[in-house]
mmCIF file of C-alpha atoms in Angstrom:
data_model
loop_
_atom_site.group_PDB
_atom_site.id
_atom_site.type_symbol
_atom_site.label_atom_id
_atom_site.label_comp_id
_atom_site.label_asym_id
_atom_site.label_seq_id
_atom_site.Cartn_x
_atom_site.Cartn_y
_atom_site.Cartn_z
ATOM 1 C CA MET A 1186 -23.177 -1.739 -28.506
ATOM 2 C CA PRO A 1187 -20.341 -2.231 -26.669
ATOM 3 C CA GLU A 1188 -19.767 -0.100 -23.621
ATOM 4 C CA PRO A 1189 -17.234 2.834 -23.413
ATOM 5 C CA PRO A 1190 -14.190 2.740 -21.726
ATOM 6 C CA VAL A 1191 -14.174 4.393 -18.408
ATOM 7 C CA VAL A 1192 -11.375 6.654 -17.031
ATOM 8 C CA LEU A 1193 -11.300 6.844 -13.484
ATOM 9 C CA LEU A 1194 -9.811 10.479 -12.200
ATOM 10 C CA LEU A 1195 -8.066 10.528 -8.804
ATOM 11 C CA SER A 1196 -7.328 13.939 -7.466
ATOM 12 C CA GLY A 1197 -4.447 13.868 -4.765
ATOM 13 C CA SER A 1198 -5.696 16.614 -2.986
ATOM 14 C CA VAL A 1199 -8.656 17.010 -0.661
ATOM 15 C CA ARG A 1200 -8.839 20.915 -0.838
ATOM 16 C CA ALA A 1201 -11.911 22.175 -2.216
ATOM 17 C CA GLY A 1202 -11.627 23.592 -5.023
ATOM 18 C CA SER A 1203 -7.561 22.714 -5.768
ATOM 19 C CA SER A 1204 -6.117 23.132 -9.260
ATOM 20 C CA ASN A 1205 -5.621 19.379 -9.412
ATOM 21 C CA GLU A 1206 -9.037 18.685 -8.925
ATOM 22 C CA SER A 1207 -9.517 21.365 -11.929
ATOM 23 C CA VAL A 1208 -7.580 19.428 -14.045
ATOM 24 C CA LEU A 1209 -9.689 16.644 -13.619
ATOM 25 C CA ARG A 1210 -12.888 18.462 -13.993
ATOM 26 C CA THR A 1211 -11.814 19.653 -17.266
ATOM 27 C CA ALA A 1212 -10.621 16.558 -18.306
ATOM 28 C CA GLN A 1213 -14.304 15.437 -17.742
ATOM 29 C CA ALA A 1214 -15.613 18.413 -19.708
ATOM 30 C CA VAL A 1215 -13.338 17.586 -22.951
ATOM 31 C CA ALA A 1216 -13.583 13.536 -22.836
ATOM 32 C CA PRO A 1217 -14.531 12.559 -26.161
ATOM 33 C CA PRO A 1218 -18.059 11.624 -26.506
ATOM 34 C CA THR A 1219 -16.953 7.891 -26.777
ATOM 35 C CA VAL A 1220 -15.577 7.664 -23.631
ATOM 36 C CA ARG A 1221 -16.941 8.041 -20.053
ATOM 37 C CA THR A 1222 -15.041 9.596 -16.895
ATOM 38 C CA VAL A 1223 -15.926 9.084 -13.132
ATOM 39 C CA LEU A 1224 -14.478 11.559 -10.648
ATOM 40 C CA TYR A 1225 -13.801 9.770 -7.304
ATOM 41 C CA ASP A 1226 -14.542 11.432 -4.400
ATOM 42 C CA GLY A 1227 -13.641 9.089 -1.532
ATOM 43 C CA LEU A 1228 -10.129 10.538 -0.936
ATOM 44 C CA ALA A 1229 -10.966 12.431 2.555
ATOM 45 C CA ALA A 1230 -12.724 9.123 3.639
ATOM 46 C CA LEU A 1231 -10.202 6.242 3.268
ATOM 47 C CA PRO A 1232 -8.920 4.980 6.579
ATOM 48 C CA HIS A 1233 -5.138 5.058 7.534
ATOM 49 C CA PHE A 1234 -3.743 1.984 5.902
ATOM 50 C CA ASN A 1235 -3.564 -0.922 8.064
ATOM 51 C CA PRO A 1236 -2.246 -4.302 6.607
ATOM 52 C CA ASP A 1237 -4.490 -6.073 9.226
ATOM 53 C CA ASP A 1238 -7.615 -4.295 7.818
ATOM 54 C CA ASP A 1239 -6.695 -5.696 4.175
ATOM 55 C CA THR A 1240 -8.660 -8.831 4.034
ATOM 56 C CA ASP A 1241 -11.306 -10.302 1.699
ATOM 57 C CA ARG A 1242 -13.363 -7.910 3.457
ATOM 58 C CA PRO A 1243 -11.954 -4.327 3.624
ATOM 59 C CA PRO A 1244 -13.015 -1.020 5.008
ATOM 60 C CA ALA A 1245 -16.477 0.042 2.675
ATOM 61 C CA PRO A 1246 -14.623 3.133 1.879
ATOM 62 C CA VAL A 1247 -11.547 0.701 0.399
ATOM 63 C CA ALA A 1248 -13.814 -1.733 -0.954
ATOM 64 C CA ARG A 1249 -15.232 1.411 -2.777
ATOM 65 C CA LEU A 1250 -11.937 2.770 -4.111
ATOM 66 C CA ARG A 1251 -11.027 -0.791 -5.310
ATOM 67 C CA ALA A 1252 -14.368 -1.375 -7.110
ATOM 68 C CA ALA A 1253 -13.909 2.039 -8.866
ATOM 69 C CA ILE A 1254 -10.436 1.045 -9.742
ATOM 70 C CA ALA A 1255 -11.448 -2.477 -10.974
ATOM 71 C CA GLY A 1256 -14.491 -0.818 -12.828
ATOM 72 C CA ALA A 1257 -12.261 1.609 -14.846
ATOM 73 C CA THR A 1258 -10.653 0.878 -18.050
ATOM 74 C CA ALA A 1259 -7.625 3.316 -17.346
ATOM 75 C CA VAL A 1260 -7.001 5.551 -14.476
ATOM 76 C CA LEU A 1261 -5.878 9.507 -14.489
ATOM 77 C CA ILE A 1262 -3.843 11.080 -11.585
ATOM 78 C CA CYS A 1263 -3.786 14.569 -10.768
ATOM 79 C CA ALA A 1264 -1.477 15.073 -7.526
ATOM 80 C CA PRO A 1265 0.337 17.873 -5.789
ATOM 81 C CA GLU A 1266 3.624 17.799 -4.474
ATOM 82 C CA TYR A 1267 3.743 17.998 -0.438
ATOM 83 C CA ALA A 1268 7.410 18.511 1.183
ATOM 84 C CA GLY A 1269 8.949 17.057 -1.741
ATOM 85 C CA THR A 1270 6.546 14.229 -2.635
ATOM 86 C CA LEU A 1271 2.911 13.078 -2.534
ATOM 87 C CA PRO A 1272 0.371 14.370 0.380
ATOM 88 C CA GLY A 1273 0.192 11.994 2.800
ATOM 89 C CA SER A 1274 -3.632 11.032 2.184
ATOM 90 C CA PHE A 1275 -3.294 10.278 -1.820
ATOM 91 C CA LYS A 1276 -0.086 8.063 -0.740
ATOM 92 C CA ASN A 1277 -2.647 6.101 1.799
ATOM 93 C CA LEU A 1278 -4.600 6.111 -1.245
ATOM 94 C CA LEU A 1279 -2.137 4.372 -3.211
ATOM 95 C CA ASP A 1280 -0.922 2.116 -0.364
ATOM 96 C CA TRP A 1281 -4.640 0.524 -0.385
ATOM 97 C CA THR A 1282 -3.997 -0.158 -4.019
ATOM 98 C CA VAL A 1283 -0.860 -2.741 -3.163
ATOM 99 C CA GLY A 1284 -3.169 -5.579 -1.301
ATOM 100 C CA GLY A 1285 -5.679 -5.475 -4.291
ATOM 101 C CA VAL A 1286 -4.946 -6.516 -7.978
ATOM 102 C CA GLU A 1287 -7.324 -4.267 -9.604
ATOM 103 C CA ILE A 1288 -4.888 -1.729 -10.502
ATOM 104 C CA SER A 1289 -2.558 -4.129 -12.010
ATOM 105 C CA ASP A 1290 -2.185 -4.119 -15.921
ATOM 106 C CA LYS A 1291 -4.185 -0.844 -15.866
ATOM 107 C CA PRO A 1292 -3.523 1.947 -18.233
ATOM 108 C CA VAL A 1293 -2.468 4.595 -15.907
ATOM 109 C CA ALA A 1294 -1.145 8.483 -16.379
ATOM 110 C CA TRP A 1295 -0.540 11.262 -14.392
ATOM 111 C CA VAL A 1296 -1.027 15.281 -15.127
ATOM 112 C CA ASN A 1297 1.348 17.482 -12.923
ATOM 113 C CA ALA A 1298 -0.087 20.784 -12.879
ATOM 114 C CA ALA A 1299 2.373 22.443 -10.484
ATOM 115 C CA ALA A 1300 4.189 25.620 -11.710
ATOM 116 C CA PRO A 1301 7.275 24.978 -13.499
ATOM 117 C CA GLY A 1302 10.315 23.481 -12.085
ATOM 118 C CA ARG A 1303 7.703 21.906 -9.164
ATOM 119 C CA GLY A 1304 6.248 18.671 -8.704
ATOM 120 C CA GLY A 1305 9.217 16.159 -9.845
ATOM 121 C CA GLY A 1306 8.877 14.554 -6.265
ATOM 122 C CA ALA A 1307 5.177 13.590 -6.578
ATOM 123 C CA GLU A 1308 5.507 12.124 -10.062
ATOM 124 C CA ALA A 1309 8.777 10.486 -8.756
ATOM 125 C CA THR A 1310 6.632 8.940 -5.736
ATOM 126 C CA LEU A 1311 3.739 7.853 -8.157
ATOM 127 C CA ARG A 1312 5.869 6.396 -10.631
ATOM 128 C CA THR A 1313 7.767 4.242 -8.199
ATOM 129 C CA VAL A 1314 4.555 3.068 -6.512
ATOM 130 C CA LEU A 1315 2.765 2.576 -9.652
ATOM 131 C CA THR A 1316 5.154 0.411 -10.834
ATOM 132 C CA TYR A 1317 5.330 -1.581 -7.600
ATOM 133 C CA THR A 1318 1.464 -2.379 -8.210
ATOM 134 C CA GLY A 1319 1.933 -3.359 -11.334
ATOM 135 C CA ALA A 1320 0.201 -0.732 -13.239
ATOM 136 C CA ALA A 1321 0.781 0.213 -16.958
ATOM 137 C CA ILE A 1322 2.073 3.572 -17.030
ATOM 138 C CA VAL A 1323 1.169 5.073 -20.460
ATOM 139 C CA GLU A 1324 4.412 7.450 -20.691
ATOM 140 C CA SER A 1325 2.728 9.569 -23.833
ATOM 141 C CA ALA A 1326 -0.376 10.437 -21.570
ATOM 142 C CA CYS A 1327 1.813 11.949 -18.977
ATOM 143 C CA ALA A 1328 1.810 15.377 -19.047
ATOM 144 C CA ARG A 1329 3.097 18.613 -17.246
ATOM 145 C CA LEU A 1330 0.510 21.260 -17.779
ATOM 146 C CA PRO A 1331 1.292 23.912 -15.175
ATOM 147 C CA VAL A 1332 -2.388 25.585 -13.868
ATOM 148 C CA ASP A 1333 -2.217 28.667 -11.711
ATOM 149 C CA ARG A 1334 -5.571 29.829 -10.591
ATOM 150 C CA GLY A 1335 -5.457 32.659 -13.222
ATOM 151 C CA ILE A 1336 -6.733 30.178 -15.869
ATOM 152 C CA ILE A 1337 -9.666 28.798 -14.021
ATOM 153 C CA GLY A 1338 -12.894 29.622 -14.657
ATOM 154 C CA GLU A 1339 -15.976 30.303 -12.266
ATOM 155 C CA ASP A 1340 -16.872 26.892 -12.815
ATOM 156 C CA GLY A 1341 -14.120 25.261 -11.656
ATOM 157 C CA THR A 1342 -12.280 24.119 -15.076
ATOM 158 C CA VAL A 1343 -9.224 25.227 -17.202
ATOM 159 C CA THR A 1344 -9.868 27.901 -19.649
ATOM 160 C CA SER A 1345 -6.544 27.368 -21.660
ATOM 161 C CA PRO A 1346 -7.119 25.981 -25.057
ATOM 162 C CA PRO A 1347 -3.834 24.492 -25.054
ATOM 163 C CA VAL A 1348 -4.320 22.846 -21.699
ATOM 164 C CA ARG A 1349 -7.965 21.681 -22.705
ATOM 165 C CA GLU A 1350 -6.853 20.098 -25.926
ATOM 166 C CA ARG A 1351 -4.212 18.464 -24.390
ATOM 167 C CA LEU A 1352 -6.201 16.566 -21.347
ATOM 168 C CA ALA A 1353 -8.767 15.613 -24.437
ATOM 169 C CA GLU A 1354 -5.644 13.849 -25.841
ATOM 170 C CA ILE A 1355 -4.480 12.381 -22.499
ATOM 171 C CA VAL A 1356 -8.126 11.004 -21.869
ATOM 172 C CA GLN A 1357 -8.056 9.799 -25.576
ATOM 173 C CA GLN A 1358 -4.892 7.728 -25.347
ATOM 174 C CA LEU A 1359 -5.765 6.241 -21.766
ATOM 175 C CA ALA A 1360 -8.933 5.021 -23.193
ATOM 176 C CA ALA A 1361 -7.577 3.891 -26.451
ATOM 177 C CA ALA A 1362 -4.629 2.159 -24.409
ATOM 178 C CA VAL A 1363 -6.488 -0.917 -23.497
ATOM 179 C CA ALA A 1364 -7.373 -1.646 -27.357
ATOM 180 C CA GLY A 1365 -3.800 -1.399 -28.363
ATOM 181 C CA PRO A 1366 -1.052 0.577 -29.016
ATOM 182 C CA VAL A 1367 -1.848 4.145 -29.151
ATOM 183 C CA ASP A 1368 -1.058 6.466 -31.725
ATOM 184 C CA THR A 1369 0.726 9.357 -29.813
ATOM 185 C CA ALA A 1370 1.407 11.127 -33.745
ATOM 186 C CA GLY A 1371 -2.308 11.928 -33.869
ATOM 187 C CA GLY A 1372 -2.999 10.156 -36.921
#
């Protein structure tokens, strides 16, 4: 029996209980049973990017990040916008991917969970860096799904049925992106 596709979930926030993490926990909860999701939790442990340390034996947290990306079929990102761009800690994570080849040609998408009219700077930065790394951006799986605290349940997942449904579609699209073109019409 073939291994199920693995979608790596990367939160751009180090804040406990962030809405970005809630989006990704929801993606885990609604993922089809034929897809495995892995929530990366090493963002806060990554050292500041230093090209001198980007060697064949990078720092252990970087090696774990790169192994997680290498072991994934696809990547789903949910990152906040801070001061008009990505938070520095998440940009640092992305900087560590530039020296590796793990993300090159890998299907990647993001969810913008910011309030309407916000988050465009983070999206633009993601697009720039991911394009530079050679990631394969799955446009149909990139989405704006505003999430405010009022739709996050006690379990830390989003309760809104339309958001949950769209997240399930996104995970499925990413998992299928490796097998060939994704049918975004749903049939």
